[in-house]
XYZ file of C-alpha atoms in Angstrom:
304
model
C 171.924 100.811 40.607
C 172.001 104.129 42.417
C 168.258 103.986 43.057
C 168.544 100.460 44.509
C 171.417 101.548 46.752
C 169.487 104.597 47.981
C 166.232 102.668 48.525
C 167.842 99.822 50.486
C 170.099 102.163 52.439
C 167.273 104.462 53.485
C 165.093 101.427 54.223
C 167.672 99.808 56.500
C 166.382 101.588 59.600
C 162.963 99.988 59.183
C 164.637 96.590 58.772
C 166.141 96.982 62.251
C 162.711 97.897 63.584
C 161.117 94.917 61.841
C 163.811 92.646 63.257
C 163.030 93.689 66.821
C 159.281 93.623 66.309
C 159.394 90.131 64.769
C 161.405 88.617 67.627
C 158.954 89.977 70.209
C 155.900 88.961 68.212
C 157.191 85.398 67.812
C 157.498 85.334 71.604
C 153.844 86.392 71.852
C 154.397 90.064 72.713
C 154.511 93.492 71.077
C 157.285 96.054 71.392
C 155.924 99.495 70.547
C 159.132 101.259 71.627
C 161.129 100.213 68.567
C 160.887 103.554 66.715
C 161.552 105.703 69.756
C 164.376 103.440 70.867
C 166.167 103.810 67.545
C 165.659 107.588 67.543
C 166.883 107.912 71.134
C 169.984 105.841 70.300
C 170.742 107.961 67.224
C 170.495 111.193 69.224
C 172.575 109.748 72.052
C 175.253 108.526 69.653
C 175.559 111.824 67.775
C 175.407 113.803 71.006
C 178.187 111.840 72.683
C 180.403 112.186 69.633
C 179.701 115.872 69.088
C 179.626 117.095 72.704
C 181.969 114.664 74.447
C 184.283 113.885 71.543
C 184.030 110.132 72.086
C 185.019 107.763 69.255
C 182.218 106.402 67.101
C 182.756 102.856 68.369
C 182.270 103.944 71.994
C 179.205 106.044 71.091
C 177.596 103.122 69.248
C 178.356 100.783 72.162
C 176.812 103.157 74.731
C 173.722 103.642 72.552
C 173.327 99.871 72.170
C 173.716 99.359 75.924
C 170.949 101.920 76.430
C 168.801 99.660 74.273
C 169.723 96.670 76.429
C 168.669 98.611 79.531
C 165.307 99.575 78.023
C 164.763 95.955 76.940
C 165.432 94.751 80.480
C 162.936 97.269 81.857
C 160.299 96.217 79.335
C 160.904 92.570 80.164
C 160.625 93.280 83.889
C 157.331 95.150 83.440
C 155.867 92.309 81.390
C 157.169 89.275 83.285
C 157.338 90.423 86.923
C 154.701 93.137 87.154
C 152.428 91.263 84.703
C 151.666 94.368 82.652
C 150.523 93.598 79.126
C 153.332 94.243 76.646
C 151.167 96.633 74.639
C 150.600 98.865 77.700
C 154.145 98.523 79.067
C 155.878 99.439 75.811
C 153.348 102.160 75.036
C 154.254 103.799 78.341
C 157.965 103.383 77.597
C 157.369 105.278 74.343
C 156.529 108.412 76.309
C 159.493 107.920 78.637
C 161.879 107.735 75.670
C 160.265 110.670 73.886
C 160.421 112.815 77.006
C 164.062 111.839 77.508
C 164.839 112.882 73.930
C 163.306 116.318 74.462
C 165.274 116.775 77.684
C 168.529 115.634 76.022
C 168.251 117.715 72.834
C 165.831 120.484 73.747
C 163.898 119.549 70.621
C 166.814 120.421 68.350
C 168.273 118.297 65.566
C 171.777 116.888 66.048
C 174.376 116.327 63.330
C 177.758 114.668 62.961
C 179.384 118.036 62.236
C 182.348 117.881 59.877
C 183.379 114.317 60.722
C 182.077 112.466 57.668
C 184.705 109.702 57.537
C 182.603 106.942 59.116
C 179.458 108.224 57.432
C 181.172 107.862 54.054
C 182.103 104.279 54.924
C 178.481 103.412 55.726
C 177.298 105.064 52.504
C 179.952 103.388 50.364
C 179.256 100.250 48.289
C 182.108 97.895 49.296
C 181.211 95.152 46.813
C 181.598 96.766 43.417
C 179.099 94.700 41.441
C 176.399 94.920 44.158
C 174.467 98.188 44.578
C 174.256 97.851 48.365
C 175.730 100.204 50.941
C 177.838 99.079 53.891
C 174.984 100.063 56.191
C 172.562 97.765 54.367
C 175.076 94.885 54.337
C 175.646 95.229 58.107
C 171.872 95.249 58.600
C 171.440 92.112 56.498
C 174.284 90.331 58.322
C 172.665 90.977 61.719
C 169.303 89.728 60.400
C 170.900 86.447 59.306
C 172.677 86.072 62.664
C 169.371 86.488 64.522
C 167.761 84.007 62.107
C 170.441 81.417 62.935
C 169.965 82.017 66.670
C 166.190 81.596 66.429
C 166.322 78.554 64.179
C 169.274 76.544 65.473
C 169.673 77.294 69.196
C 167.795 76.210 72.297
C 166.967 79.814 73.084
C 165.403 80.265 69.652
C 163.260 77.166 70.017
C 162.175 78.383 73.445
C 161.089 81.719 71.943
C 158.840 79.910 69.479
C 157.490 77.630 72.196
C 156.513 80.335 74.684
C 154.909 82.300 71.860
C 152.979 79.291 70.608
C 151.763 77.959 73.957
C 152.977 79.409 77.239
C 151.466 76.594 79.306
C 153.174 73.924 77.228
C 156.454 75.800 77.560
C 156.015 75.863 81.355
C 155.305 72.128 81.410
C 158.460 71.593 79.367
C 160.485 73.343 82.074
C 161.255 76.505 80.109
C 161.930 79.616 82.174
C 159.560 81.804 80.223
C 160.355 85.013 82.137
C 164.008 84.884 81.159
C 163.249 84.054 77.525
C 160.661 86.832 77.290
C 163.023 89.378 78.824
C 165.777 88.332 76.424
C 163.392 88.770 73.483
C 162.737 92.362 74.575
C 166.481 92.922 75.062
C 167.240 91.683 71.540
C 164.489 93.896 70.152
C 165.620 97.072 71.921
C 169.339 96.442 71.389
C 168.827 95.807 67.663
C 166.749 98.967 67.267
C 169.299 100.992 69.242
C 172.200 99.696 67.143
C 170.282 100.328 63.926
C 169.292 103.813 65.069
C 172.867 104.754 65.988
C 174.173 103.556 62.625
C 171.322 105.330 60.826
C 172.170 108.615 62.515
C 175.753 108.338 61.303
C 174.645 107.123 57.868
C 172.240 110.040 57.433
C 174.514 112.608 59.074
C 171.690 114.018 61.208
C 169.086 112.868 63.693
C 165.999 114.507 65.148
C 163.149 113.524 67.414
C 161.007 112.804 64.342
C 163.727 110.783 62.583
C 162.298 108.611 59.830
C 158.695 109.714 60.392
C 158.194 111.516 57.081
C 155.318 109.925 55.194
C 154.311 106.518 56.563
C 155.322 105.843 60.169
C 158.283 103.402 60.347
C 156.530 101.640 63.223
C 153.530 100.940 61.001
C 155.780 99.752 58.169
C 157.609 97.399 60.539
C 154.324 96.032 61.873
C 152.953 95.605 58.358
C 156.070 93.851 57.076
C 156.141 91.541 60.090
C 152.603 90.359 59.326
C 153.226 90.212 55.575
C 156.321 88.108 56.312
C 154.135 85.470 57.957
C 154.657 86.174 61.652
C 151.572 85.148 63.604
C 149.934 87.940 65.585
C 149.331 85.581 68.523
C 152.954 84.353 68.483
C 154.752 81.070 67.944
C 155.289 81.478 64.210
C 157.421 83.740 62.060
C 160.793 84.390 60.483
C 163.060 87.435 60.571
C 164.243 86.535 57.056
C 160.747 86.871 55.604
C 160.325 90.142 57.478
C 163.576 91.285 55.852
C 162.276 90.256 52.422
C 159.008 92.124 53.036
C 160.802 95.297 54.139
C 163.178 95.282 51.172
C 160.179 94.849 48.867
C 158.353 97.719 50.610
C 161.470 99.933 50.285
C 161.584 99.253 46.539
C 157.826 99.850 46.229
C 158.217 103.204 47.977
C 160.971 104.094 45.517
C 158.710 103.177 42.580
C 155.579 104.941 43.867
C 156.732 108.449 44.730
C 153.418 109.725 46.104
C 152.755 108.856 49.738
C 149.057 108.165 49.177
C 149.873 105.573 46.486
C 152.431 103.961 48.792
C 149.839 103.693 51.567
C 147.252 102.226 49.188
C 149.583 99.556 47.788
C 151.001 98.527 51.164
C 147.515 98.435 52.723
C 146.218 96.226 49.898
C 149.087 93.783 50.407
C 148.494 93.755 54.175
C 144.759 93.061 53.773
C 145.522 90.185 51.410
C 147.982 88.659 53.878
C 145.541 88.981 56.794
C 142.775 87.299 54.779
C 145.139 84.504 53.797
C 146.313 84.054 57.393
C 142.709 83.939 58.637
C 141.769 81.240 56.131
C 144.928 79.266 56.868
C 144.271 79.427 60.621
C 140.695 78.228 60.099
C 141.866 75.240 58.066
C 144.609 74.478 60.584
C 142.120 74.501 63.451
C 139.971 72.004 61.566
C 142.980 69.744 61.150
C 143.965 69.698 64.815
C 140.362 69.226 65.916
C 139.857 72.313 68.012
C 136.296 72.765 66.740
C 133.627 70.695 68.533
C 131.759 69.593 65.392
C 134.827 68.283 63.625
C 133.478 64.718 63.486
C 130.308 65.933 61.738
C 132.352 67.863 59.209
C 134.512 64.803 58.624
C 131.399 62.698 57.931
C 130.175 65.301 55.458
C 133.515 65.274 53.693
C 133.406 61.477 53.511
C 129.870 61.649 52.081
C 130.969 64.082 49.408
C 133.922 61.925 48.457
C 131.597 58.960 47.892
């Protein structure tokens, strides 16, 4: 039970990253700032509490609003300046990393002697479940985002612009606003998760969470393993959550980093092969290949 609690608690940060990455990828874009956004928010939260003496709630709110601001900037770069999301968010990575060095001077920040809220996040509130408060909050937010994507007009619009931007435009969807909101959700979620992770862990540094496999790579891997299409229009934050929990447990089982990389890579390759085959069969069904009628005649000949 303790091992499950530790694995899921320590893996919660990557779940926040996977949540943000999945939302953007469904919308047909990539957000490469997710790791740096969470680290920046953690440092900002701990710094405001330690240096300014602000309450934790205010620190978390300010850190989350910083994520909203970064999401708006990313959305503006992609929608108005027409910069590819890969390039725009890659550049924002360096902006956030430089800001972190300026803010901390490269030093690690801690919560000091105020462990009250940290103990709450580390506690297991439901006695028979080996899950920390931090993990339960993470899971609750994932389910809220799932409901928004599945049962609201905004969620359907996200899937539509990711699946076919031209069709979305013909349907009267304001794609710029939806795209910007997807980046805002991504950055805000990562900022909130990073702030909570800093309090949960008690410390935060510029390389937070980067020991072993990069959290960004784990989030990207889990998003694909969870069934999110690389070209957008398909995916589920719930399946990303399932993939990340499974990866967290696998990392707990396989202690050596090289074994972890090997297992996760093998799973990723299998999912990519499956997705490629599924896409090929789907394209045959919808008739996007020019020789579909010939293939249909061959299939009819074989059946006879």
